[in-house]
Amino acid sequence: QIMQIVGTVSSAIVLGLVLDILHTAYTIGSPTLSAPQATLMKSVADGVFSGNLPWGFVYAGGLIAIVLILIDLRQEKVGSDFRVPVLAVAVGIYLPITLTVPIFIGGMINHFGKSAGGSSASEKRGLLMSSGFITGEALMGILVAVPIFISGQKYWWPQLSGISLLGPILFLAMIFWLYNAVSKK
């Protein structure tokens, strides 16, 4: 119990500092540091409390969910590998395209890795690698925010010509690396 208290207090201190750094550097909720889940919940809460909730969209979403559940039940009944989980579709609808495209690419890597005869151990390795990529991206976002927080200058790093090609090249390299890990037998 003592260690639970230590963990709670230390994480509250660290998370408070990290959120302050991120908000100062990027502004939480801005396009640079969007918060789609929080924005969605805020929109729903504002709509409910103000009485201006667009019920047409709510009903349409409910109808789409019912149709997707029925399709998924049919797919399960016939033993299909292709399923339509309603939660995954809902997340895909409200997340911005900058998040849904990498999720889709990850799903395709998993699909093609299985098609190439990848084992379940390979699939677990791919899941761990993907989790590591996500965690690494989050940690790098915090580390890049620290100099911005300290100096107040958003563009503290040197501007190099041709550096904009590095992102897509590294992204393709990560896709290749992840596919190789997932498709191993």
mmCIF file of C-alpha atoms in Angstrom:
data_model
loop_
_atom_site.group_PDB
_atom_site.id
_atom_site.type_symbol
_atom_site.label_atom_id
_atom_site.label_comp_id
_atom_site.label_asym_id
_atom_site.label_seq_id
_atom_site.Cartn_x
_atom_site.Cartn_y
_atom_site.Cartn_z
ATOM 1 C CA GLN A 1 0.000 0.000 0.000
ATOM 2 C CA ILE A 2 2.871 2.339 0.726
ATOM 3 C CA MET A 3 4.310 1.750 -2.741
ATOM 4 C CA GLN A 4 0.889 2.416 -4.280
ATOM 5 C CA ILE A 5 0.840 5.788 -2.537
ATOM 6 C CA VAL A 6 4.403 6.499 -3.716
ATOM 7 C CA GLY A 7 3.430 5.517 -7.267
ATOM 8 C CA THR A 8 0.316 7.681 -7.218
ATOM 9 C CA VAL A 9 2.083 10.745 -5.831
ATOM 10 C CA SER A 10 5.128 10.437 -8.104
ATOM 11 C CA SER A 11 3.010 9.907 -11.226
ATOM 12 C CA ALA A 12 0.830 12.901 -10.321
ATOM 13 C CA ILE A 13 3.933 15.082 -10.030
ATOM 14 C CA VAL A 14 5.502 13.789 -13.250
ATOM 15 C CA LEU A 15 2.260 13.902 -15.266
ATOM 16 C CA GLY A 16 1.508 17.416 -14.062
ATOM 17 C CA LEU A 17 4.944 18.577 -15.194
ATOM 18 C CA VAL A 18 4.670 16.747 -18.543
ATOM 19 C CA LEU A 19 1.222 18.228 -19.239
ATOM 20 C CA ASP A 20 2.519 21.708 -18.380
ATOM 21 C CA ILE A 21 5.494 21.241 -20.730
ATOM 22 C CA LEU A 22 3.265 19.946 -23.548
ATOM 23 C CA HIS A 23 0.677 22.693 -23.109
ATOM 24 C CA THR A 24 3.315 25.433 -23.002
ATOM 25 C CA ALA A 25 5.152 24.051 -26.034
ATOM 26 C CA TYR A 26 2.262 22.981 -28.263
ATOM 27 C CA THR A 27 -1.064 24.018 -26.632
ATOM 28 C CA ILE A 28 -3.208 20.984 -25.874
ATOM 29 C CA GLY A 29 -6.171 20.818 -28.238
ATOM 30 C CA SER A 30 -4.431 22.768 -31.006
ATOM 31 C CA PRO A 31 -3.758 21.134 -34.392
ATOM 32 C CA THR A 32 -0.181 20.469 -33.246
ATOM 33 C CA LEU A 33 -1.335 18.544 -30.169
ATOM 34 C CA SER A 34 -4.889 17.530 -30.915
ATOM 35 C CA ALA A 35 -6.996 15.672 -28.414
ATOM 36 C CA PRO A 36 -9.736 14.024 -30.524
ATOM 37 C CA GLN A 37 -11.292 11.996 -27.705
ATOM 38 C CA ALA A 38 -11.444 14.991 -25.396
ATOM 39 C CA THR A 39 -12.832 17.164 -28.192
ATOM 40 C CA LEU A 40 -15.535 14.590 -28.929
ATOM 41 C CA MET A 41 -16.516 14.307 -25.258
ATOM 42 C CA LYS A 42 -16.548 18.111 -24.913
ATOM 43 C CA SER A 43 -18.778 18.435 -27.982
ATOM 44 C CA VAL A 44 -21.225 15.842 -26.652
ATOM 45 C CA ALA A 45 -21.280 17.399 -23.170
ATOM 46 C CA ASP A 46 -21.775 20.908 -24.589
ATOM 47 C CA GLY A 47 -24.557 19.626 -26.838
ATOM 48 C CA VAL A 48 -26.342 17.862 -23.980
ATOM 49 C CA PHE A 49 -26.116 20.763 -21.526
ATOM 50 C CA SER A 50 -27.015 23.440 -24.070
ATOM 51 C CA GLY A 51 -29.784 21.353 -25.628
ATOM 52 C CA ASN A 52 -28.202 21.717 -29.063
ATOM 53 C CA LEU A 53 -27.010 18.158 -29.591
ATOM 54 C CA PRO A 54 -27.384 17.257 -33.277
ATOM 55 C CA TRP A 55 -29.724 14.325 -32.732
ATOM 56 C CA GLY A 56 -29.781 13.489 -36.436
ATOM 57 C CA PHE A 57 -26.098 12.553 -36.254
ATOM 58 C CA VAL A 58 -26.651 10.592 -33.041
ATOM 59 C CA TYR A 59 -29.495 8.605 -34.614
ATOM 60 C CA ALA A 60 -27.490 8.040 -37.810
ATOM 61 C CA GLY A 61 -24.551 6.796 -35.742
ATOM 62 C CA GLY A 62 -26.822 4.456 -33.804
ATOM 63 C CA LEU A 63 -28.315 3.094 -37.020
ATOM 64 C CA ILE A 64 -24.847 2.567 -38.523
ATOM 65 C CA ALA A 65 -23.790 0.775 -35.324
ATOM 66 C CA ILE A 66 -26.805 -1.564 -35.482
ATOM 67 C CA VAL A 67 -26.103 -2.385 -39.139
ATOM 68 C CA LEU A 68 -22.424 -3.036 -38.377
ATOM 69 C CA ILE A 69 -23.305 -5.297 -35.446
ATOM 70 C CA LEU A 70 -25.662 -7.309 -37.660
ATOM 71 C CA ILE A 71 -22.992 -7.602 -40.372
ATOM 72 C CA ASP A 72 -20.426 -8.680 -37.781
ATOM 73 C CA LEU A 73 -22.796 -11.298 -36.336
ATOM 74 C CA ARG A 74 -23.328 -12.704 -39.823
ATOM 75 C CA GLN A 75 -19.582 -12.766 -40.471
ATOM 76 C CA GLU A 76 -19.063 -14.599 -37.174
ATOM 77 C CA LYS A 77 -21.824 -17.089 -38.003
ATOM 78 C CA VAL A 78 -20.292 -18.030 -41.377
ATOM 79 C CA GLY A 79 -16.823 -18.307 -39.807
ATOM 80 C CA SER A 80 -15.281 -15.473 -41.809
ATOM 81 C CA ASP A 81 -11.903 -14.018 -40.886
ATOM 82 C CA PHE A 82 -13.172 -10.597 -41.990
ATOM 83 C CA ARG A 83 -15.016 -9.042 -39.072
ATOM 84 C CA VAL A 84 -16.559 -5.597 -38.654
ATOM 85 C CA PRO A 85 -16.143 -4.582 -35.010
ATOM 86 C CA VAL A 86 -18.379 -1.591 -34.356
ATOM 87 C CA LEU A 87 -15.937 0.006 -31.895
ATOM 88 C CA ALA A 88 -13.096 -0.038 -34.428
ATOM 89 C CA VAL A 89 -15.343 1.594 -37.034
ATOM 90 C CA ALA A 90 -16.502 4.215 -34.523
ATOM 91 C CA VAL A 91 -12.918 5.043 -33.586
ATOM 92 C CA GLY A 92 -12.048 5.284 -37.271
ATOM 93 C CA ILE A 93 -14.896 7.732 -37.819
ATOM 94 C CA TYR A 94 -13.961 10.236 -35.113
ATOM 95 C CA LEU A 95 -10.158 10.040 -35.213
ATOM 96 C CA PRO A 96 -8.372 12.394 -37.589
ATOM 97 C CA ILE A 97 -6.929 10.999 -40.811
ATOM 98 C CA THR A 98 -3.387 11.461 -39.479
ATOM 99 C CA LEU A 99 -4.134 8.732 -36.941
ATOM 100 C CA THR A 100 -6.405 6.455 -38.958
ATOM 101 C CA VAL A 101 -3.978 6.046 -41.870
ATOM 102 C CA PRO A 102 -1.147 4.638 -39.692
ATOM 103 C CA ILE A 103 -3.665 2.374 -37.938
ATOM 104 C CA PHE A 104 -4.877 1.135 -41.337
ATOM 105 C CA ILE A 105 -1.295 0.579 -42.510
ATOM 106 C CA GLY A 106 -0.608 -1.409 -39.335
ATOM 107 C CA GLY A 107 -3.662 -3.553 -40.008
ATOM 108 C CA MET A 108 -2.507 -4.170 -43.564
ATOM 109 C CA ILE A 109 0.983 -5.126 -42.353
ATOM 110 C CA ASN A 110 -0.634 -7.595 -39.944
ATOM 111 C CA HIS A 111 -2.856 -9.012 -42.701
ATOM 112 C CA PHE A 112 -0.040 -9.438 -45.216
ATOM 113 C CA GLY A 113 2.252 -10.813 -42.516
ATOM 114 C CA LYS A 114 -0.306 -13.502 -41.693
ATOM 115 C CA SER A 115 -0.810 -14.196 -45.411
ATOM 116 C CA ALA A 116 2.943 -14.698 -45.778
ATOM 117 C CA GLY A 117 2.769 -17.410 -43.127
ATOM 118 C CA GLY A 118 3.830 -15.448 -40.067
ATOM 119 C CA SER A 119 3.532 -17.314 -36.775
ATOM 120 C CA SER A 120 1.631 -16.186 -33.691
ATOM 121 C CA ALA A 121 4.989 -15.390 -32.078
ATOM 122 C CA SER A 122 5.728 -13.102 -35.037
ATOM 123 C CA GLU A 123 2.369 -11.398 -34.590
ATOM 124 C CA LYS A 124 3.144 -10.790 -30.907
ATOM 125 C CA ARG A 125 6.580 -9.449 -31.861
ATOM 126 C CA GLY A 126 4.909 -7.072 -34.336
ATOM 127 C CA LEU A 127 2.473 -5.920 -31.667
ATOM 128 C CA LEU A 128 5.340 -5.229 -29.270
ATOM 129 C CA MET A 129 7.281 -3.362 -31.961
ATOM 130 C CA SER A 130 4.220 -1.257 -32.818
ATOM 131 C CA SER A 131 3.685 -0.464 -29.145
ATOM 132 C CA GLY A 132 7.331 0.543 -28.925
ATOM 133 C CA PHE A 133 6.971 2.836 -31.947
ATOM 134 C CA ILE A 134 3.957 4.532 -30.351
ATOM 135 C CA THR A 135 5.718 4.911 -27.003
ATOM 136 C CA GLY A 136 8.877 6.185 -28.672
ATOM 137 C CA GLU A 137 6.890 8.771 -30.625
ATOM 138 C CA ALA A 138 5.232 9.971 -27.421
ATOM 139 C CA LEU A 139 8.548 10.200 -25.568
ATOM 140 C CA MET A 140 10.181 12.059 -28.479
ATOM 141 C CA GLY A 141 7.278 14.514 -28.508
ATOM 142 C CA ILE A 142 7.927 15.233 -24.833
ATOM 143 C CA LEU A 143 11.712 15.472 -25.304
ATOM 144 C CA VAL A 144 11.318 17.885 -28.239
ATOM 145 C CA ALA A 145 8.913 19.972 -26.130
ATOM 146 C CA VAL A 146 11.431 20.470 -23.299
ATOM 147 C CA PRO A 147 13.695 22.943 -25.196
ATOM 148 C CA ILE A 148 10.583 24.780 -26.428
ATOM 149 C CA PHE A 149 9.329 24.959 -22.826
ATOM 150 C CA ILE A 150 12.684 26.256 -21.569
ATOM 151 C CA SER A 151 13.533 28.712 -24.364
ATOM 152 C CA GLY A 152 10.077 29.692 -25.586
ATOM 153 C CA GLN A 153 11.252 29.251 -29.190
ATOM 154 C CA LYS A 154 9.182 26.787 -31.211
ATOM 155 C CA TYR A 155 11.809 26.347 -33.937
ATOM 156 C CA TRP A 156 14.979 25.780 -31.920
ATOM 157 C CA TRP A 157 16.374 23.008 -34.123
ATOM 158 C CA PRO A 158 18.468 23.802 -37.210
ATOM 159 C CA GLN A 159 16.672 23.997 -40.557
ATOM 160 C CA LEU A 160 18.431 21.671 -42.998
ATOM 161 C CA SER A 161 17.621 21.476 -46.690
ATOM 162 C CA GLY A 162 16.129 18.172 -47.812
ATOM 163 C CA ILE A 163 15.304 17.131 -44.244
ATOM 164 C CA SER A 164 11.596 16.865 -45.121
ATOM 165 C CA LEU A 165 12.383 13.679 -47.064
ATOM 166 C CA LEU A 166 13.682 11.996 -43.919
ATOM 167 C CA GLY A 167 10.191 11.456 -42.444
ATOM 168 C CA PRO A 168 8.706 9.483 -45.347
ATOM 169 C CA ILE A 169 11.943 7.509 -45.783
ATOM 170 C CA LEU A 170 11.980 6.517 -42.107
ATOM 171 C CA PHE A 171 8.253 5.711 -42.223
ATOM 172 C CA LEU A 172 8.782 3.344 -45.165
ATOM 173 C CA ALA A 173 11.782 1.792 -43.402
ATOM 174 C CA MET A 174 9.658 1.186 -40.292
ATOM 175 C CA ILE A 175 6.922 -0.425 -42.427
ATOM 176 C CA PHE A 176 9.495 -2.720 -44.049
ATOM 177 C CA TRP A 177 11.064 -3.590 -40.673
ATOM 178 C CA LEU A 178 7.673 -4.278 -39.082
ATOM 179 C CA TYR A 179 6.513 -6.402 -42.030
ATOM 180 C CA ASN A 180 9.699 -8.491 -41.832
ATOM 181 C CA ALA A 181 9.147 -9.031 -38.113
ATOM 182 C CA VAL A 182 5.489 -10.027 -38.565
ATOM 183 C CA SER A 183 5.977 -12.304 -41.566
ATOM 184 C CA LYS A 184 8.681 -14.506 -40.002
ATOM 185 C CA LYS A 185 7.640 -18.124 -39.638
#
